[in-house]
Amino acid sequence: GRREQGLAALIKALEDPRPKVRLLAVSALVAIGPPAKQALPALRKHLKDPDRHVQRLSQTAVETISAGK
């Protein structure tokens, strides 16, 4: 459905070379929260993102999404 397509697009955006795009994707995933659990493996990779803002927000995303389990 639409949610799956949206999540797939956000997960793909996490691989964008531009930090701003990755940051926006992570922000959207934080807003979605626990229903975005399929994004957790991709988000965990970004805990070591070259951009420290993406790293920090990825940590928040992992915590927020995982809290819904």
mmCIF file as gemmi writes it, N, C-alpha and C atoms, coordinates in Angstrom:
data_model
loop_
_atom_site.group_PDB
_atom_site.id
_atom_site.type_symbol
_atom_site.label_atom_id
_atom_site.label_alt_id
_atom_site.label_comp_id
_atom_site.label_asym_id
_atom_site.label_entity_id
_atom_site.label_seq_id
_atom_site.pdbx_PDB_ins_code
_atom_site.Cartn_x
_atom_site.Cartn_y
_atom_site.Cartn_z
_atom_site.occupancy
_atom_site.B_iso_or_equiv
_atom_site.pdbx_formal_charge
_atom_site.auth_seq_id
_atom_site.auth_asym_id
_atom_site.pdbx_PDB_model_num
ATOM 1 N N . GLY Axp A 1 ? 0.813 -1.2 0 1 0 ? 1 A 1
ATOM 2 C CA . GLY Axp A 1 ? 0 0 0 1 0 ? 1 A 1
ATOM 3 C C . GLY Axp A 1 ? 0.846 1.249 0 1 0 ? 1 A 1
ATOM 4 N N . ARG Axp A 2 ? 0.188 2.347 0.269 1 0 ? 2 A 1
ATOM 5 C CA . ARG Axp A 2 ? 0.874 3.642 0.262 1 0 ? 2 A 1
ATOM 6 C C . ARG Axp A 2 ? 1.946 3.741 1.333 1 0 ? 2 A 1
ATOM 7 N N . ARG Axp A 3 ? 1.639 3.233 2.524 1 0 ? 3 A 1
ATOM 8 C CA . ARG Axp A 3 ? 2.63 3.319 3.602 1 0 ? 3 A 1
ATOM 9 C C . ARG Axp A 3 ? 3.909 2.591 3.212 1 0 ? 3 A 1
ATOM 10 N N . GLU Axp A 4 ? 3.763 1.389 2.641 1 0 ? 4 A 1
ATOM 11 C CA . GLU Axp A 4 ? 4.945 0.616 2.244 1 0 ? 4 A 1
ATOM 12 C C . GLU Axp A 4 ? 5.745 1.353 1.179 1 0 ? 4 A 1
ATOM 13 N N . GLN Axp A 5 ? 5.047 1.982 0.233 1 0 ? 5 A 1
ATOM 14 C CA . GLN Axp A 5 ? 5.746 2.737 -0.817 1 0 ? 5 A 1
ATOM 15 C C . GLN Axp A 5 ? 6.484 3.928 -0.213 1 0 ? 5 A 1
ATOM 16 N N . GLY Axp A 6 ? 5.819 4.599 0.717 1 0 ? 6 A 1
ATOM 17 C CA . GLY Axp A 6 ? 6.445 5.745 1.363 1 0 ? 6 A 1
ATOM 18 C C . GLY Axp A 6 ? 7.675 5.343 2.157 1 0 ? 6 A 1
ATOM 19 N N . LEU Axp A 7 ? 7.552 4.245 2.91 1 0 ? 7 A 1
ATOM 20 C CA . LEU Axp A 7 ? 8.702 3.763 3.68 1 0 ? 7 A 1
ATOM 21 C C . LEU Axp A 7 ? 9.835 3.343 2.759 1 0 ? 7 A 1
ATOM 22 N N . ALA Axp A 8 ? 9.507 2.672 1.669 1 0 ? 8 A 1
ATOM 23 C CA . ALA Axp A 8 ? 10.539 2.247 0.715 1 0 ? 8 A 1
ATOM 24 C C . ALA Axp A 8 ? 11.272 3.464 0.149 1 0 ? 8 A 1
ATOM 25 N N . ALA Axp A 9 ? 10.535 4.53 -0.145 1 0 ? 9 A 1
ATOM 26 C CA . ALA Axp A 9 ? 11.154 5.748 -0.687 1 0 ? 9 A 1
ATOM 27 C C . ALA Axp A 9 ? 12.063 6.399 0.361 1 0 ? 9 A 1
ATOM 28 N N . LEU Axp A 10 ? 11.626 6.406 1.623 1 0 ? 10 A 1
ATOM 29 C CA . LEU Axp A 10 ? 12.459 6.995 2.68 1 0 ? 10 A 1
ATOM 30 C C . LEU Axp A 10 ? 13.717 6.164 2.917 1 0 ? 10 A 1
ATOM 31 N N . ILE Axp A 11 ? 13.57 4.854 2.899 1 0 ? 11 A 1
ATOM 32 C CA . ILE Axp A 11 ? 14.737 3.979 3.087 1 0 ? 11 A 1
ATOM 33 C C . ILE Axp A 11 ? 15.735 4.197 1.95 1 0 ? 11 A 1
ATOM 34 N N . LYS Axp A 12 ? 15.216 4.336 0.739 1 0 ? 12 A 1
ATOM 35 C CA . LYS Axp A 12 ? 16.092 4.609 -0.409 1 0 ? 12 A 1
ATOM 36 C C . LYS Axp A 12 ? 16.786 5.968 -0.251 1 0 ? 12 A 1
ATOM 37 N N . ALA Axp A 13 ? 16.051 6.951 0.264 1 0 ? 13 A 1
ATOM 38 C CA . ALA Axp A 13 ? 16.62 8.295 0.451 1 0 ? 13 A 1
ATOM 39 C C . ALA Axp A 13 ? 17.757 8.285 1.481 1 0 ? 13 A 1
ATOM 40 N N . LEU Axp A 14 ? 17.759 7.31 2.383 1 0 ? 14 A 1
ATOM 41 C CA . LEU Axp A 14 ? 18.857 7.21 3.355 1 0 ? 14 A 1
ATOM 42 C C . LEU Axp A 14 ? 20.197 6.969 2.669 1 0 ? 14 A 1
ATOM 43 N N . GLU Axp A 15 ? 20.156 6.462 1.447 1 0 ? 15 A 1
ATOM 44 C CA . GLU Axp A 15 ? 21.393 6.177 0.707 1 0 ? 15 A 1
ATOM 45 C C . GLU Axp A 15 ? 21.843 7.337 -0.177 1 0 ? 15 A 1
ATOM 46 N N . ASP Axp A 16 ? 21.105 8.44 -0.147 1 0 ? 16 A 1
ATOM 47 C CA . ASP Axp A 16 ? 21.45 9.605 -0.966 1 0 ? 16 A 1
ATOM 48 C C . ASP Axp A 16 ? 22.816 10.144 -0.531 1 0 ? 16 A 1
ATOM 49 N N . PRO Axp A 17 ? 23.646 10.579 -1.485 1 0 ? 17 A 1
ATOM 50 C CA . PRO Axp A 17 ? 24.966 11.104 -1.115 1 0 ? 17 A 1
ATOM 51 C C . PRO Axp A 17 ? 24.902 12.434 -0.35 1 0 ? 17 A 1
ATOM 52 N N . ARG Axp A 18 ? 23.77 13.136 -0.437 1 0 ? 18 A 1
ATOM 53 C CA . ARG Axp A 18 ? 23.656 14.443 0.219 1 0 ? 18 A 1
ATOM 54 C C . ARG Axp A 18 ? 23.157 14.286 1.663 1 0 ? 18 A 1
ATOM 55 N N . PRO Axp A 19 ? 23.943 14.765 2.624 1 0 ? 19 A 1
ATOM 56 C CA . PRO Axp A 19 ? 23.535 14.644 4.021 1 0 ? 19 A 1
ATOM 57 C C . PRO Axp A 19 ? 22.156 15.244 4.305 1 0 ? 19 A 1
ATOM 58 N N . LYS Axp A 20 ? 21.829 16.354 3.653 1 0 ? 20 A 1
ATOM 59 C CA . LYS Axp A 20 ? 20.537 17.006 3.909 1 0 ? 20 A 1
ATOM 60 C C . LYS Axp A 20 ? 19.374 16.082 3.543 1 0 ? 20 A 1
ATOM 61 N N . VAL Axp A 21 ? 19.514 15.349 2.45 1 0 ? 21 A 1
ATOM 62 C CA . VAL Axp A 21 ? 18.464 14.419 2.027 1 0 ? 21 A 1
ATOM 63 C C . VAL Axp A 21 ? 18.352 13.278 3.035 1 0 ? 21 A 1
ATOM 64 N N . ARG Axp A 22 ? 19.5 12.753 3.477 1 0 ? 22 A 1
ATOM 65 C CA . ARG Axp A 22 ? 19.478 11.677 4.479 1 0 ? 22 A 1
ATOM 66 C C . ARG Axp A 22 ? 18.835 12.17 5.774 1 0 ? 22 A 1
ATOM 67 N N . LEU Axp A 23 ? 19.169 13.394 6.173 1 0 ? 23 A 1
ATOM 68 C CA . LEU Axp A 23 ? 18.623 13.961 7.395 1 0 ? 23 A 1
ATOM 69 C C . LEU Axp A 23 ? 17.099 14.106 7.307 1 0 ? 23 A 1
ATOM 70 N N . LEU Axp A 24 ? 16.616 14.561 6.176 1 0 ? 24 A 1
ATOM 71 C CA . LEU Axp A 24 ? 15.163 14.692 5.986 1 0 ? 24 A 1
ATOM 72 C C . LEU Axp A 24 ? 14.481 13.329 6.028 1 0 ? 24 A 1
ATOM 73 N N . ALA Axp A 25 ? 15.103 12.329 5.442 1 0 ? 25 A 1
ATOM 74 C CA . ALA Axp A 25 ? 14.527 10.98 5.457 1 0 ? 25 A 1
ATOM 75 C C . ALA Axp A 25 ? 14.466 10.443 6.879 1 0 ? 25 A 1
ATOM 76 N N . VAL Axp A 26 ? 15.541 10.636 7.637 1 0 ? 26 A 1
ATOM 77 C CA . VAL Axp A 26 ? 15.557 10.166 9.02 1 0 ? 26 A 1
ATOM 78 C C . VAL Axp A 26 ? 14.499 10.914 9.835 1 0 ? 26 A 1
ATOM 79 N N . SER Axp A 27 ? 14.378 12.216 9.615 1 0 ? 27 A 1
ATOM 80 C CA . SER Axp A 27 ? 13.368 13.013 10.321 1 0 ? 27 A 1
ATOM 81 C C . SER Axp A 27 ? 11.966 12.473 10.067 1 0 ? 27 A 1
ATOM 82 N N . ALA Axp A 28 ? 11.694 12.135 8.832 1 0 ? 28 A 1
ATOM 83 C CA . ALA Axp A 28 ? 10.381 11.587 8.493 1 0 ? 28 A 1
ATOM 84 C C . ALA Axp A 28 ? 10.157 10.249 9.183 1 0 ? 28 A 1
ATOM 85 N N . LEU Axp A 29 ? 11.187 9.432 9.256 1 0 ? 29 A 1
ATOM 86 C CA . LEU Axp A 29 ? 11.069 8.129 9.913 1 0 ? 29 A 1
ATOM 87 C C . LEU Axp A 29 ? 10.836 8.28 11.419 1 0 ? 29 A 1
ATOM 88 N N . VAL Axp A 30 ? 11.467 9.282 12.028 1 0 ? 30 A 1
ATOM 89 C CA . VAL Axp A 30 ? 11.215 9.566 13.447 1 0 ? 30 A 1
ATOM 90 C C . VAL Axp A 30 ? 9.742 9.93 13.633 1 0 ? 30 A 1
ATOM 91 N N . ALA Axp A 31 ? 9.225 10.757 12.729 1 0 ? 31 A 1
ATOM 92 C CA . ALA Axp A 31 ? 7.827 11.189 12.828 1 0 ? 31 A 1
ATOM 93 C C . ALA Axp A 31 ? 6.863 10.015 12.672 1 0 ? 31 A 1
ATOM 94 N N . ILE Axp A 32 ? 7.207 9.074 11.829 1 0 ? 32 A 1
ATOM 95 C CA . ILE Axp A 32 ? 6.352 7.898 11.621 1 0 ? 32 A 1
ATOM 96 C C . ILE Axp A 32 ? 6.383 7.008 12.859 1 0 ? 32 A 1
ATOM 97 N N . GLY Axp A 33 ? 7.553 6.902 13.469 1 0 ? 33 A 1
ATOM 98 C CA . GLY Axp A 33 ? 7.68 6.123 14.697 1 0 ? 33 A 1
ATOM 99 C C . GLY Axp A 33 ? 7.622 4.624 14.481 1 0 ? 33 A 1
ATOM 100 N N . PRO Axp A 34 ? 7.066 3.877 15.455 1 0 ? 34 A 1
ATOM 101 C CA . PRO Axp A 34 ? 7.068 2.409 15.416 1 0 ? 34 A 1
ATOM 102 C C . PRO Axp A 34 ? 6.56 1.757 14.119 1 0 ? 34 A 1
ATOM 103 N N . PRO Axp A 35 ? 5.591 2.349 13.412 1 0 ? 35 A 1
ATOM 104 C CA . PRO Axp A 35 ? 5.19 1.706 12.149 1 0 ? 35 A 1
ATOM 105 C C . PRO Axp A 35 ? 6.307 1.642 11.095 1 0 ? 35 A 1
ATOM 106 N N . ALA Axp A 36 ? 7.408 2.361 11.324 1 0 ? 36 A 1
ATOM 107 C CA . ALA Axp A 36 ? 8.534 2.366 10.374 1 0 ? 36 A 1
ATOM 108 C C . ALA Axp A 36 ? 9.581 1.318 10.727 1 0 ? 36 A 1
ATOM 109 N N . LYS Axp A 37 ? 9.191 0.271 11.475 1 0 ? 37 A 1
ATOM 110 C CA . LYS Axp A 37 ? 10.191 -0.697 11.955 1 0 ? 37 A 1
ATOM 111 C C . LYS Axp A 37 ? 10.972 -1.382 10.835 1 0 ? 37 A 1
ATOM 112 N N . GLN Axp A 38 ? 10.419 -1.46 9.633 1 0 ? 38 A 1
ATOM 113 C CA . GLN Axp A 38 ? 11.179 -2.078 8.539 1 0 ? 38 A 1
ATOM 114 C C . GLN Axp A 38 ? 12.392 -1.238 8.148 1 0 ? 38 A 1
ATOM 115 N N . ALA Axp A 39 ? 12.449 0.014 8.589 1 0 ? 39 A 1
ATOM 116 C CA . ALA Axp A 39 ? 13.595 0.887 8.286 1 0 ? 39 A 1
ATOM 117 C C . ALA Axp A 39 ? 14.739 0.715 9.276 1 0 ? 39 A 1
ATOM 118 N N . LEU Axp A 40 ? 14.526 -0.036 10.358 1 0 ? 40 A 1
ATOM 119 C CA . LEU Axp A 40 ? 15.565 -0.155 11.391 1 0 ? 40 A 1
ATOM 120 C C . LEU Axp A 40 ? 16.922 -0.636 10.872 1 0 ? 40 A 1
ATOM 121 N N . PRO Axp A 41 ? 16.999 -1.682 10.044 1 0 ? 41 A 1
ATOM 122 C CA . PRO Axp A 41 ? 18.333 -2.097 9.569 1 0 ? 41 A 1
ATOM 123 C C . PRO Axp A 41 ? 19.064 -0.973 8.825 1 0 ? 41 A 1
ATOM 124 N N . ALA Axp A 42 ? 18.353 -0.235 7.99 1 0 ? 42 A 1
ATOM 125 C CA . ALA Axp A 42 ? 18.977 0.874 7.253 1 0 ? 42 A 1
ATOM 126 C C . ALA Axp A 42 ? 19.386 1.987 8.211 1 0 ? 42 A 1
ATOM 127 N N . LEU Axp A 43 ? 18.526 2.287 9.18 1 0 ? 43 A 1
ATOM 128 C CA . LEU Axp A 43 ? 18.854 3.339 10.145 1 0 ? 43 A 1
ATOM 129 C C . LEU Axp A 43 ? 20.077 2.968 10.978 1 0 ? 43 A 1
ATOM 130 N N . ARG Axp A 44 ? 20.176 1.719 11.349 1 0 ? 44 A 1
ATOM 131 C CA . ARG Axp A 44 ? 21.333 1.293 12.16 1 0 ? 44 A 1
ATOM 132 C C . ARG Axp A 44 ? 22.65 1.518 11.403 1 0 ? 44 A 1
ATOM 133 N N . LYS Axp A 45 ? 22.626 1.369 10.088 1 0 ? 45 A 1
ATOM 134 C CA . LYS Axp A 45 ? 23.838 1.635 9.297 1 0 ? 45 A 1
ATOM 135 C C . LYS Axp A 45 ? 24.256 3.096 9.441 1 0 ? 45 A 1
ATOM 136 N N . HIS Axp A 46 ? 23.272 3.969 9.62 1 0 ? 46 A 1
ATOM 137 C CA . HIS Axp A 46 ? 23.562 5.406 9.668 1 0 ? 46 A 1
ATOM 138 C C . HIS Axp A 46 ? 23.967 5.882 11.058 1 0 ? 46 A 1
ATOM 139 N N . LEU Axp A 47 ? 24.076 4.957 12 1 0 ? 47 A 1
ATOM 140 C CA . LEU Axp A 47 ? 24.648 5.318 13.292 1 0 ? 47 A 1
ATOM 141 C C . LEU Axp A 47 ? 26.135 5.65 13.119 1 0 ? 47 A 1
ATOM 142 N N . LYS Axp A 48 ? 26.698 5.254 11.977 1 0 ? 48 A 1
ATOM 143 C CA . LYS Axp A 48 ? 28.095 5.579 11.642 1 0 ? 48 A 1
ATOM 144 C C . LYS Axp A 48 ? 28.161 6.441 10.376 1 0 ? 48 A 1
ATOM 145 N N . ASP Axp A 49 ? 27.099 7.199 10.123 1 0 ? 49 A 1
ATOM 146 C CA . ASP Axp A 49 ? 27.058 8.088 8.958 1 0 ? 49 A 1
ATOM 147 C C . ASP Axp A 49 ? 28.198 9.104 9.038 1 0 ? 49 A 1
ATOM 148 N N . PRO Axp A 50 ? 28.767 9.493 7.896 1 0 ? 50 A 1
ATOM 149 C CA . PRO Axp A 50 ? 29.834 10.504 7.914 1 0 ? 50 A 1
ATOM 150 C C . PRO Axp A 50 ? 29.365 11.863 8.466 1 0 ? 50 A 1
ATOM 151 N N . ASP Axp A 51 ? 28.07 12.128 8.376 1 0 ? 51 A 1
ATOM 152 C CA . ASP Axp A 51 ? 27.529 13.396 8.884 1 0 ? 51 A 1
ATOM 153 C C . ASP Axp A 51 ? 27.042 13.193 10.325 1 0 ? 51 A 1
ATOM 154 N N . ARG Axp A 52 ? 27.567 13.995 11.251 1 0 ? 52 A 1
ATOM 155 C CA . ARG Axp A 52 ? 27.229 13.779 12.666 1 0 ? 52 A 1
ATOM 156 C C . ARG Axp A 52 ? 25.76 14.056 12.967 1 0 ? 52 A 1
ATOM 157 N N . HIS Axp A 53 ? 25.138 14.96 12.209 1 0 ? 53 A 1
ATOM 158 C CA . HIS Axp A 53 ? 23.708 15.237 12.424 1 0 ? 53 A 1
ATOM 159 C C . HIS Axp A 53 ? 22.868 14.023 12.037 1 0 ? 53 A 1
ATOM 160 N N . VAL Axp A 54 ? 23.235 13.403 10.931 1 0 ? 54 A 1
ATOM 161 C CA . VAL Axp A 54 ? 22.534 12.188 10.496 1 0 ? 54 A 1
ATOM 162 C C . VAL Axp A 54 ? 22.754 11.079 11.531 1 0 ? 54 A 1
ATOM 163 N N . GLN Axp A 55 ? 23.97 10.977 12.032 1 0 ? 55 A 1
ATOM 164 C CA . GLN Axp A 55 ? 24.277 9.972 13.077 1 0 ? 55 A 1
ATOM 165 C C . GLN Axp A 55 ? 23.363 10.146 14.284 1 0 ? 55 A 1
ATOM 166 N N . ARG Axp A 56 ? 23.312 11.375 14.8 1 0 ? 56 A 1
ATOM 167 C CA . ARG Axp A 56 ? 22.547 11.645 16.016 1 0 ? 56 A 1
ATOM 168 C C . ARG Axp A 56 ? 21.057 11.393 15.811 1 0 ? 56 A 1
ATOM 169 N N . LEU Axp A 57 ? 20.537 11.879 14.696 1 0 ? 57 A 1
ATOM 170 C CA . LEU Axp A 57 ? 19.109 11.704 14.448 1 0 ? 57 A 1
ATOM 171 C C . LEU Axp A 57 ? 18.781 10.239 14.166 1 0 ? 57 A 1
ATOM 172 N N . SER Axp A 58 ? 19.716 9.518 13.561 1 0 ? 58 A 1
ATOM 173 C CA . SER Axp A 58 ? 19.511 8.081 13.337 1 0 ? 58 A 1
ATOM 174 C C . SER Axp A 58 ? 19.39 7.35 14.671 1 0 ? 58 A 1
ATOM 175 N N . GLN Axp A 59 ? 20.19 7.757 15.651 1 0 ? 59 A 1
ATOM 176 C CA . GLN Axp A 59 ? 20.105 7.157 16.989 1 0 ? 59 A 1
ATOM 177 C C . GLN Axp A 59 ? 18.716 7.408 17.587 1 0 ? 59 A 1
ATOM 178 N N . THR Axp A 60 ? 18.241 8.632 17.457 1 0 ? 60 A 1
ATOM 179 C CA . THR Axp A 60 ? 16.901 8.974 17.951 1 0 ? 60 A 1
ATOM 180 C C . THR Axp A 60 ? 15.851 8.15 17.231 1 0 ? 60 A 1
ATOM 181 N N . ALA Axp A 61 ? 16.014 7.999 15.926 1 0 ? 61 A 1
ATOM 182 C CA . ALA Axp A 61 ? 15.047 7.218 15.142 1 0 ? 61 A 1
ATOM 183 C C . ALA Axp A 61 ? 15.013 5.775 15.59 1 0 ? 61 A 1
ATOM 184 N N . VAL Axp A 62 ? 16.182 5.172 15.772 1 0 ? 62 A 1
ATOM 185 C CA . VAL Axp A 62 ? 16.246 3.769 16.216 1 0 ? 62 A 1
ATOM 186 C C . VAL Axp A 62 ? 15.547 3.624 17.56 1 0 ? 62 A 1
ATOM 187 N N . GLU Axp A 63 ? 15.822 4.545 18.483 1 0 ? 63 A 1
ATOM 188 C CA . GLU Axp A 63 ? 15.209 4.482 19.812 1 0 ? 63 A 1
ATOM 189 C C . GLU Axp A 63 ? 13.69 4.657 19.732 1 0 ? 63 A 1
ATOM 190 N N . THR Axp A 64 ? 13.255 5.641 18.943 1 0 ? 64 A 1
ATOM 191 C CA . THR Axp A 64 ? 11.822 5.945 18.825 1 0 ? 64 A 1
ATOM 192 C C . THR Axp A 64 ? 11.061 4.788 18.185 1 0 ? 64 A 1
ATOM 193 N N . ILE Axp A 65 ? 11.602 4.262 17.114 1 0 ? 65 A 1
ATOM 194 C CA . ILE Axp A 65 ? 10.924 3.171 16.383 1 0 ? 65 A 1
ATOM 195 C C . ILE Axp A 65 ? 10.948 1.891 17.215 1 0 ? 65 A 1
ATOM 196 N N . SER Axp A 66 ? 12.075 1.632 17.868 1 0 ? 66 A 1
ATOM 197 C CA . SER Axp A 66 ? 12.196 0.419 18.679 1 0 ? 66 A 1
ATOM 198 C C . SER Axp A 66 ? 11.285 0.455 19.903 1 0 ? 66 A 1
ATOM 199 N N . ALA Axp A 67 ? 10.979 1.624 20.391 1 0 ? 67 A 1
ATOM 200 C CA . ALA Axp A 67 ? 10.151 1.774 21.591 1 0 ? 67 A 1
ATOM 201 C C . ALA Axp A 67 ? 8.744 1.198 21.385 1 0 ? 67 A 1
ATOM 202 N N . GLY Axp A 68 ? 8.345 1.086 20.128 1 0 ? 68 A 1
ATOM 203 C CA . GLY Axp A 68 ? 7.003 0.608 19.832 1 0 ? 68 A 1
ATOM 204 C C . GLY Axp A 68 ? 6.887 -0.899 19.757 1 0 ? 68 A 1
ATOM 205 N N . LYS Axp A 69 ? 8.002 -1.607 19.968 1 0 ? 69 A 1
ATOM 206 C CA . LYS Axp A 69 ? 7.968 -3.077 19.856 1 0 ? 69 A 1
ATOM 207 C C . LYS Axp A 69 ? 7.256 -3.692 21.032 1 0 ? 69 A 1
